[in-house]
XYZ file of C-alpha atoms in Angstrom:
557
model
C -87.408 -69.652 -71.425
C -90.432 -67.574 -69.851
C -88.162 -66.852 -66.768
C -85.912 -64.691 -68.909
C -88.493 -61.897 -68.841
C -87.500 -61.627 -65.002
C -83.819 -62.732 -65.082
C -82.047 -61.787 -68.176
C -80.937 -58.362 -69.597
C -79.777 -54.876 -68.142
C -83.426 -53.889 -67.576
C -83.997 -56.904 -65.308
C -81.343 -55.742 -62.833
C -84.087 -54.598 -60.425
C -85.646 -57.997 -60.753
C -82.404 -59.885 -60.039
C -81.768 -57.869 -56.854
C -85.171 -58.880 -55.365
C -84.236 -62.558 -56.094
C -80.722 -61.895 -54.495
C -82.554 -60.374 -51.389
C -83.814 -63.967 -51.013
C -80.392 -65.404 -51.184
C -80.759 -66.611 -54.812
C -77.592 -66.762 -56.778
C -76.747 -66.063 -60.364
C -76.261 -69.754 -61.035
C -79.710 -70.623 -59.708
C -81.136 -67.792 -62.128
C -79.562 -69.149 -64.791
C -81.535 -72.424 -64.508
C -85.179 -72.982 -65.552
C -87.438 -71.534 -62.578
C -90.057 -74.192 -61.464
C -93.068 -73.104 -59.350
C -94.410 -75.562 -56.932
C -98.052 -74.858 -56.347
C -98.595 -76.326 -52.930
C -101.822 -76.548 -50.905
C -100.342 -77.155 -47.506
C -102.567 -76.375 -44.717
C -102.672 -76.997 -40.899
C -106.511 -77.670 -40.708
C -106.812 -80.269 -43.517
C -105.701 -83.917 -42.730
C -104.860 -84.463 -46.520
C -102.764 -81.463 -46.646
C -100.848 -81.359 -43.183
C -97.817 -83.162 -44.699
C -97.472 -81.281 -47.685
C -94.829 -78.877 -46.641
C -92.408 -81.808 -46.024
C -93.378 -83.476 -49.167
C -92.610 -80.350 -51.187
C -89.018 -80.560 -49.985
C -88.892 -83.897 -51.782
C -90.213 -82.067 -54.883
C -87.677 -79.447 -54.595
C -84.769 -82.110 -54.199
C -85.686 -83.725 -57.508
C -85.930 -80.299 -59.250
C -82.271 -79.374 -57.843
C -81.080 -82.757 -58.904
C -82.317 -82.256 -62.369
C -80.968 -78.862 -62.805
C -83.673 -76.484 -61.792
C -84.302 -73.737 -59.294
C -87.522 -74.377 -57.280
C -90.034 -71.820 -55.790
C -92.879 -72.778 -53.515
C -96.061 -70.811 -52.976
C -99.529 -71.857 -51.597
C -103.281 -71.841 -52.555
C -106.016 -72.192 -50.153
C -107.917 -75.398 -49.316
C -111.226 -76.428 -47.641
C -111.688 -79.728 -45.828
C -115.148 -80.786 -47.066
C -115.622 -83.089 -43.992
C -115.090 -80.192 -41.403
C -117.258 -77.973 -43.572
C -120.124 -80.454 -43.948
C -123.478 -79.860 -42.948
C -123.296 -75.996 -42.002
C -122.722 -72.747 -43.827
C -119.169 -73.615 -44.559
C -120.026 -75.889 -47.200
C -121.203 -73.085 -49.406
C -117.541 -72.169 -49.792
C -116.270 -75.630 -50.802
C -116.967 -75.718 -54.452
C -116.530 -71.945 -54.797
C -113.058 -72.598 -53.368
C -112.090 -74.312 -56.726
C -112.337 -71.163 -58.724
C -110.070 -69.255 -56.104
C -107.565 -72.132 -56.307
C -107.373 -71.770 -60.104
C -107.296 -68.133 -60.136
C -104.724 -67.760 -57.620
C -102.301 -70.319 -59.207
C -102.719 -68.455 -62.679
C -102.119 -64.948 -60.867
C -98.857 -65.933 -59.125
C -97.524 -67.941 -62.004
C -98.148 -65.059 -64.598
C -96.931 -62.615 -62.138
C -93.579 -64.541 -61.840
C -93.130 -66.050 -65.287
C -92.266 -69.722 -64.216
C -90.906 -72.178 -66.930
C -92.649 -75.103 -65.486
C -95.034 -76.108 -62.620
C -95.372 -78.761 -60.156
C -98.978 -78.953 -58.784
C -99.387 -80.329 -55.162
C -102.960 -81.122 -54.417
C -104.758 -83.684 -52.238
C -108.413 -82.939 -51.430
C -111.552 -82.434 -53.134
C -111.735 -79.005 -54.930
C -107.827 -78.442 -54.989
C -107.269 -81.242 -57.547
C -109.724 -79.964 -60.115
C -108.821 -76.332 -59.261
C -105.406 -77.106 -60.034
C -106.224 -79.092 -63.085
C -108.048 -76.102 -64.303
C -105.154 -73.664 -63.578
C -102.838 -76.215 -65.518
C -105.063 -76.192 -68.475
C -105.499 -72.312 -68.502
C -101.817 -71.493 -68.162
C -100.587 -74.361 -70.597
C -96.942 -74.452 -69.672
C -95.100 -77.839 -68.644
C -96.750 -79.051 -65.641
C -96.922 -82.093 -63.588
C -99.138 -83.322 -60.684
C -98.009 -85.041 -57.291
C -100.812 -85.336 -54.692
C -100.352 -86.001 -50.983
C -101.581 -89.652 -51.236
C -104.384 -91.382 -49.485
C -105.339 -91.746 -45.770
C -104.859 -95.453 -44.390
C -108.180 -96.988 -43.399
C -109.076 -96.973 -39.785
C -109.683 -100.162 -37.946
C -111.918 -101.292 -35.022
C -111.562 -104.747 -34.252
C -111.517 -106.871 -37.296
C -113.218 -104.211 -39.236
C -111.981 -101.608 -41.459
C -113.659 -98.142 -40.983
C -113.304 -94.796 -42.523
C -114.951 -91.124 -42.190
C -118.220 -92.154 -44.002
C -118.535 -95.041 -41.260
C -118.618 -92.121 -38.758
C -121.375 -90.099 -40.656
C -123.489 -93.119 -41.130
C -123.217 -94.032 -37.257
C -124.667 -90.671 -36.339
C -127.991 -91.879 -37.945
C -127.578 -95.242 -36.384
C -127.408 -93.501 -32.940
C -130.460 -91.144 -33.672
C -132.451 -94.383 -34.576
C -131.261 -96.309 -31.550
C -129.264 -98.979 -33.361
C -125.989 -97.672 -31.668
C -124.839 -96.086 -28.464
C -122.934 -92.961 -28.195
C -120.326 -94.726 -26.641
C -119.856 -96.933 -29.750
C -119.965 -93.863 -31.804
C -116.917 -92.183 -29.766
C -114.938 -95.265 -30.595
C -115.540 -94.970 -34.302
C -114.589 -91.227 -34.082
C -111.326 -92.047 -32.470
C -110.351 -94.958 -34.889
C -111.912 -94.249 -38.256
C -109.227 -91.750 -39.642
C -106.004 -93.261 -39.177
C -103.409 -90.343 -39.945
C -102.893 -87.789 -42.602
C -103.937 -88.053 -46.295
C -106.881 -87.889 -48.333
C -110.051 -89.843 -46.684
C -109.293 -93.474 -47.621
C -112.154 -94.494 -49.570
C -112.941 -93.841 -53.335
C -114.506 -90.438 -52.233
C -113.987 -87.297 -54.303
C -110.460 -86.427 -53.339
C -109.082 -90.019 -54.242
C -111.238 -90.247 -57.284
C -109.839 -86.903 -58.696
C -106.373 -88.007 -57.766
C -106.825 -91.326 -59.536
C -108.476 -89.287 -62.645
C -105.327 -86.925 -62.509
C -103.140 -90.025 -63.091
C -105.466 -91.430 -65.700
C -105.581 -88.182 -67.561
C -101.812 -88.284 -68.028
C -101.086 -85.470 -65.695
C -99.669 -87.396 -62.767
C -96.909 -90.295 -62.743
C -98.056 -93.763 -62.233
C -99.032 -94.336 -58.574
C -100.050 -90.650 -58.095
C -103.705 -91.838 -57.264
C -103.243 -94.734 -54.892
C -99.805 -94.472 -52.891
C -100.917 -93.881 -49.402
C -99.705 -90.678 -47.772
C -97.557 -92.355 -45.222
C -95.472 -94.590 -47.510
C -92.050 -93.982 -48.415
C -92.970 -94.530 -52.069
C -95.035 -91.088 -51.937
C -91.818 -89.274 -50.991
C -90.039 -91.049 -53.739
C -92.942 -90.266 -56.195
C -92.501 -86.469 -55.234
C -88.922 -86.522 -55.974
C -89.511 -88.152 -59.566
C -92.144 -85.684 -60.215
C -89.608 -82.876 -59.461
C -87.097 -84.418 -61.707
C -89.572 -85.097 -64.422
C -90.713 -81.617 -64.670
C -87.445 -80.635 -65.910
C -87.638 -83.084 -68.750
C -90.971 -81.685 -69.499
C -89.682 -78.049 -69.560
C -86.703 -79.349 -71.861
C -88.965 -80.785 -74.307
C -91.697 -78.096 -73.873
C -94.553 -80.838 -73.413
C -97.731 -78.814 -72.632
C -100.804 -79.814 -70.937
C -102.795 -79.118 -74.096
C -100.757 -81.996 -75.470
C -101.637 -84.290 -72.795
C -105.264 -83.327 -71.877
C -106.797 -83.933 -75.336
C -110.223 -85.058 -75.896
C -109.007 -88.767 -76.007
C -107.306 -88.201 -72.709
C -110.590 -87.122 -71.169
C -112.260 -90.033 -72.617
C -109.690 -92.369 -71.050
C -110.065 -90.653 -67.733
C -113.781 -91.006 -67.861
C -113.522 -94.810 -68.773
C -111.176 -95.393 -65.696
C -113.586 -93.261 -63.594
C -116.354 -95.666 -64.554
C -114.218 -98.744 -64.021
C -113.142 -97.771 -60.461
C -116.886 -96.464 -59.508
C -115.493 -93.084 -58.593
C -117.394 -90.223 -56.927
C -120.369 -88.592 -58.719
C -118.422 -85.058 -58.399
C -115.804 -86.280 -60.732
C -118.293 -85.436 -63.544
C -118.846 -81.914 -62.341
C -115.055 -81.394 -62.132
C -114.052 -83.263 -65.179
C -116.434 -80.942 -67.235
C -114.879 -77.945 -65.692
C -111.361 -78.918 -66.401
C -112.241 -79.867 -70.204
C -113.992 -76.355 -70.373
C -110.691 -74.792 -69.342
C -108.807 -76.789 -71.879
C -111.187 -76.091 -74.570
C -112.399 -79.702 -75.026
C -116.031 -80.049 -75.697
C -117.442 -82.690 -73.449
C -121.373 -83.365 -72.759
C -123.194 -85.324 -70.199
C -124.869 -87.461 -73.133
C -121.130 -88.525 -74.142
C -120.304 -89.223 -70.500
C -123.565 -91.357 -70.265
C -122.309 -93.186 -73.377
C -118.827 -93.852 -72.023
C -120.527 -95.401 -68.854
C -122.741 -97.599 -70.860
C -119.809 -99.004 -72.636
C -117.268 -99.345 -69.523
C -117.758 -102.166 -66.927
C -117.135 -101.428 -63.354
C -113.947 -103.468 -62.414
C -113.604 -102.246 -58.674
C -115.924 -102.128 -55.508
C -114.450 -99.480 -53.148
C -115.601 -97.802 -50.269
C -118.232 -96.351 -49.742
C -120.024 -99.032 -52.155
C -117.580 -101.867 -51.189
C -115.350 -102.759 -48.273
C -111.855 -102.070 -50.057
C -109.887 -98.914 -49.561
C -107.495 -96.992 -51.462
C -104.554 -98.534 -49.856
C -105.786 -102.073 -51.049
C -106.325 -100.928 -54.638
C -102.739 -99.600 -54.503
C -101.431 -103.217 -53.452
C -103.535 -104.789 -56.119
C -101.949 -102.731 -59.067
C -103.460 -99.252 -58.566
C -104.839 -97.166 -61.404
C -102.091 -98.553 -63.892
C -103.382 -102.005 -63.625
C -107.035 -100.899 -64.236
C -105.872 -98.987 -67.297
C -103.986 -101.881 -68.562
C -106.931 -104.184 -68.406
C -109.021 -101.530 -70.148
C -106.326 -101.033 -72.839
C -105.908 -104.773 -73.413
C -109.514 -104.834 -74.342
C -109.147 -101.837 -76.647
C -111.261 -99.705 -74.416
C -108.442 -96.966 -74.124
C -106.546 -94.767 -76.446
C -103.310 -96.076 -75.903
C -101.251 -93.516 -78.037
C -101.960 -90.531 -75.725
C -99.142 -88.716 -74.243
C -98.582 -88.531 -70.454
C -96.305 -86.531 -68.070
C -93.765 -89.352 -68.491
C -93.221 -88.083 -72.157
C -94.105 -91.407 -73.449
C -97.439 -92.950 -74.829
C -99.824 -94.402 -72.319
C -98.943 -97.913 -73.682
C -95.370 -97.432 -72.790
C -96.034 -95.645 -69.427
C -98.161 -98.653 -68.114
C -96.431 -101.406 -69.710
C -95.076 -102.488 -66.305
C -98.716 -102.795 -64.739
C -100.493 -106.002 -63.790
C -103.248 -106.959 -61.643
C -101.916 -108.352 -58.426
C -105.329 -109.124 -56.751
C -108.285 -110.046 -59.159
C -110.756 -109.639 -56.017
C -109.907 -106.047 -55.898
C -109.391 -105.299 -59.661
C -111.727 -107.617 -61.698
C -111.165 -108.456 -65.379
C -113.535 -107.373 -68.229
C -114.822 -110.685 -68.301
C -115.826 -110.804 -64.580
C -116.619 -107.238 -63.653
C -118.660 -106.068 -60.596
C -121.149 -104.523 -63.143
C -121.370 -104.480 -66.900
C -121.712 -100.664 -67.005
C -119.705 -97.957 -65.133
C -120.030 -96.764 -61.606
C -121.888 -93.460 -62.579
C -124.885 -92.703 -64.657
C -126.536 -89.539 -65.943
C -130.187 -89.537 -65.698
C -132.388 -87.358 -68.094
C -136.434 -86.462 -67.880
C -138.864 -83.934 -67.343
C -137.367 -83.371 -63.522
C -133.794 -83.097 -64.990
C -134.052 -81.848 -68.652
C -130.364 -81.100 -68.601
C -129.427 -84.055 -66.568
C -128.782 -85.543 -63.014
C -125.971 -87.457 -61.678
C -126.018 -90.829 -59.557
C -123.098 -93.156 -58.273
C -125.054 -96.326 -59.646
C -122.341 -98.611 -58.203
C -123.332 -97.564 -54.612
C -127.186 -97.983 -55.103
C -128.943 -101.136 -53.760
C -130.238 -103.291 -56.537
C -133.982 -102.769 -55.085
C -133.654 -99.030 -55.515
C -132.207 -99.230 -59.278
C -135.932 -98.628 -60.269
C -138.035 -96.677 -57.741
C -141.402 -94.858 -57.522
C -142.679 -92.872 -54.589
C -144.022 -89.733 -53.096
C -141.948 -86.597 -52.959
C -140.939 -85.097 -49.595
C -139.949 -81.571 -50.484
C -137.389 -79.297 -48.591
C -136.109 -75.866 -49.569
C -132.683 -76.578 -48.018
C -130.436 -79.276 -46.437
C -131.231 -78.414 -42.804
C -134.832 -78.951 -42.814
C -134.301 -82.320 -44.585
C -131.809 -83.393 -41.910
C -134.209 -82.346 -39.246
C -137.078 -84.541 -40.801
C -134.902 -87.478 -41.199
C -133.389 -87.453 -37.728
C -136.908 -86.769 -36.190
C -138.141 -89.959 -37.945
C -140.560 -88.092 -40.391
C -139.184 -89.968 -43.421
C -140.788 -93.285 -44.425
C -139.818 -96.303 -46.557
C -140.490 -95.435 -50.113
C -140.265 -91.569 -49.971
C -138.405 -89.749 -52.384
C -136.612 -86.782 -50.628
C -136.189 -83.562 -52.657
C -133.705 -81.122 -51.485
C -133.708 -78.025 -53.626
C -132.371 -74.457 -53.728
C -128.846 -76.042 -53.156
C -127.414 -75.781 -56.503
C -124.417 -73.721 -57.722
C -126.474 -70.610 -57.812
C -129.224 -71.283 -55.331
C -127.061 -72.535 -52.512
C -124.996 -70.864 -53.540
C -121.941 -73.232 -53.742
C -123.775 -76.490 -54.356
C -123.496 -77.948 -50.872
C -122.669 -81.643 -50.483
C -125.459 -83.624 -48.602
C -123.271 -86.301 -46.897
C -125.197 -85.712 -43.570
C -128.887 -86.592 -44.836
C -127.509 -89.648 -46.883
C -125.502 -90.968 -44.197
C -128.358 -90.454 -41.590
C -130.649 -92.327 -44.009
C -127.810 -95.194 -44.491
C -127.448 -95.211 -40.553
C -131.210 -95.745 -39.926
C -131.356 -98.614 -42.425
C -133.317 -96.445 -45.045
C -130.940 -96.172 -47.892
C -132.188 -99.248 -49.457
C -135.737 -98.030 -49.551
C -135.531 -93.979 -49.785
C -134.372 -91.983 -52.707
C -132.704 -88.466 -52.208
C -132.783 -86.198 -55.023
C -131.146 -82.595 -55.069
C -129.792 -79.832 -57.142
C -126.892 -79.712 -54.852
C -124.276 -82.408 -54.820
C -123.292 -85.616 -52.881
C -120.065 -86.322 -51.001
C -117.899 -89.129 -52.819
C -118.693 -90.981 -49.524
C -122.338 -91.180 -50.145
C -124.227 -94.488 -50.940
C -127.612 -95.285 -51.893
C -130.158 -93.720 -54.403
C -128.660 -90.385 -54.009
C -129.293 -88.376 -57.294
C -127.683 -84.993 -57.552
C -126.568 -82.206 -59.910
C -130.212 -81.753 -61.055
C -130.245 -79.325 -63.827
C -131.547 -76.600 -64.453
C -131.382 -76.009 -60.723
C -134.378 -74.678 -58.609
C -132.744 -70.940 -58.633
C -133.003 -71.090 -62.576
C -136.439 -72.157 -62.437
C -135.911 -75.759 -63.209
C -138.679 -78.402 -62.727
C -137.339 -79.349 -59.273
C -138.334 -75.982 -58.154
C -142.146 -76.820 -58.519
C -142.316 -80.254 -57.090
C -145.025 -80.461 -54.562
C -145.192 -82.520 -51.371
C -146.719 -86.061 -52.392
C -146.083 -85.673 -56.068
C -145.010 -89.077 -57.531
C -141.346 -89.337 -58.834
C -140.355 -92.362 -60.968
C -136.667 -93.102 -60.998
C -135.369 -95.604 -63.393
C -131.416 -95.903 -63.312
C -130.956 -98.713 -65.788
C -132.932 -96.608 -68.399
C -131.288 -93.342 -67.318
C -134.641 -91.640 -66.333
C -135.969 -89.418 -63.884
C -139.424 -88.350 -64.231
C -142.211 -86.120 -62.268
C -145.377 -87.832 -62.766
C -147.412 -84.588 -63.735
C -147.965 -83.356 -67.284
C -145.746 -80.588 -69.064
C -148.536 -78.285 -68.987
C -148.848 -78.611 -65.361
C -145.110 -77.834 -64.998
C -145.285 -74.987 -66.948
C -148.406 -73.530 -65.068
C -146.359 -74.066 -61.838
C -143.404 -72.302 -62.997
C -145.356 -69.387 -64.286
C -146.941 -69.068 -60.874
C -143.449 -69.418 -59.036
C -141.925 -66.548 -61.233
C -144.942 -64.293 -60.414
C -144.266 -64.671 -56.621
C -142.925 -61.464 -55.046
C -140.339 -63.239 -52.968
C -138.824 -66.380 -54.388
C -138.598 -69.519 -51.845
C -134.926 -70.026 -51.870
C -133.799 -66.435 -52.276
C -130.946 -65.545 -49.718
C -129.181 -62.550 -48.740
C -125.801 -62.767 -49.906
C -122.525 -60.803 -49.383
C -118.855 -61.022 -50.324
C -117.479 -63.802 -52.331
C -120.686 -65.923 -52.458
C -122.746 -63.053 -53.882
C -120.141 -62.699 -56.662
C -119.798 -66.500 -57.237
C -123.787 -66.849 -57.502
C -123.861 -63.957 -60.061
C -121.296 -65.752 -62.385
C -121.893 -69.567 -61.857
C -123.688 -71.698 -64.080
C -125.754 -74.990 -63.610
C -124.087 -78.356 -63.006
C -124.394 -79.689 -66.281
C -121.769 -77.381 -67.476
C -119.439 -78.217 -64.545
C -120.604 -75.154 -62.602
C -118.030 -73.086 -64.343
C -118.307 -69.252 -64.406
C -120.018 -67.250 -67.391
C -118.109 -64.165 -68.282
């Protein structure tokens, strides 16, 4: 066992002395040492309860003959960090999470790991760490928040963001906004729609790294506690059989997870994170492959923000397992892949069934014939751009309009709130990419403001930054190369015509390539670049290492 490096032999007496200073007995040191990688935090609703949930994991580990040790990573609440400088730290936190987990695990030589994420960047950060470390690992998330309710209407965090735009446009009063504010988030857990956090928790299950139910069981349910206990027990089996993440997170498993993502209609951020996890695992995955998977996979669910159902409803309808079972029965998934159950996917989800066909539709009667996400290519995004097509109004699937150009989110938000954006416009927000932002900020405020003002079915928004999983509308992000890397988006001018054709996967700036090249040459000759920022600390280091979104915004070394 790995832990023998710190527990066995005469030369390890000092190490054992340190363990014993914490009350650890020889009997406990004779057992496998299991690290619990927790992301408990008192400032993040999805993580506030993880300290208690970790006790359930520890109970499971002890019941199965192991010795648990809990340690923590950082976590950022994207909602609280939204629309100010704090959002620059959200995506970069993913790398710190992966690095910190790697550091503690390698320093202390655990035999197995239970990862406990819940919110946006923690899930992929921990998946990256699991891939990098490649020792027996299992995931148990904190579970989803219940949807809020006001009268007979179910509401969530996205409702509040959109309501701000409604107040600004005079469609709602401030008193009504306060009612939404007080009732939209019902309690702890990851925000209740198919936003980024829940999308990634569902994909962790689909990837084979979490037990059935991991993606959808609400945080407040006793079933979540039982799941945590079972995960603690299961890690001991994985250690005994030496089942490694590299045996689970194979190319076939990533393809399965992406198909489930398309069927669920997950957040556009999942593509960014799946690319990064695959990179850590040494699995080659490209945007073109993802586009092909999207074209072949129907969308079976229509969840908030694109629909009215929330994660708790998906759970009652059969959860991720039922979605996977429907796909597998139509030969759309590789059923022989191994999961953390130690069994094949086919055996793992043999119990599953669709309990509500209105929530999880059949392959014969999907919400859409193609997946919830799409990757667009063209001279505006030669290396790709991502849109959550399942949340785009039918009339905006193909759109042409004049560019309204902003070098940053704040200027765009001001223009939207001041009523300067008109029907038919194409809002371009640049210098918000991984390097240019830096940190690739999420644009939930401008998209929500447009939706709240009733413009989401007539105005498109394009950025080299990201969109929140709570976003709906013709919101096209991850434009690569980004403006800071002299991508075409850097030279779009006010009034230029932009053509968007989502069904045909196209995004085009209506000028010649010669004109684009001339504009880029002039831009490079400018003494001061438009989006250049004075950076310090972690963001300066991050900007110097990060690559564009089409690579998953991973670091180059």
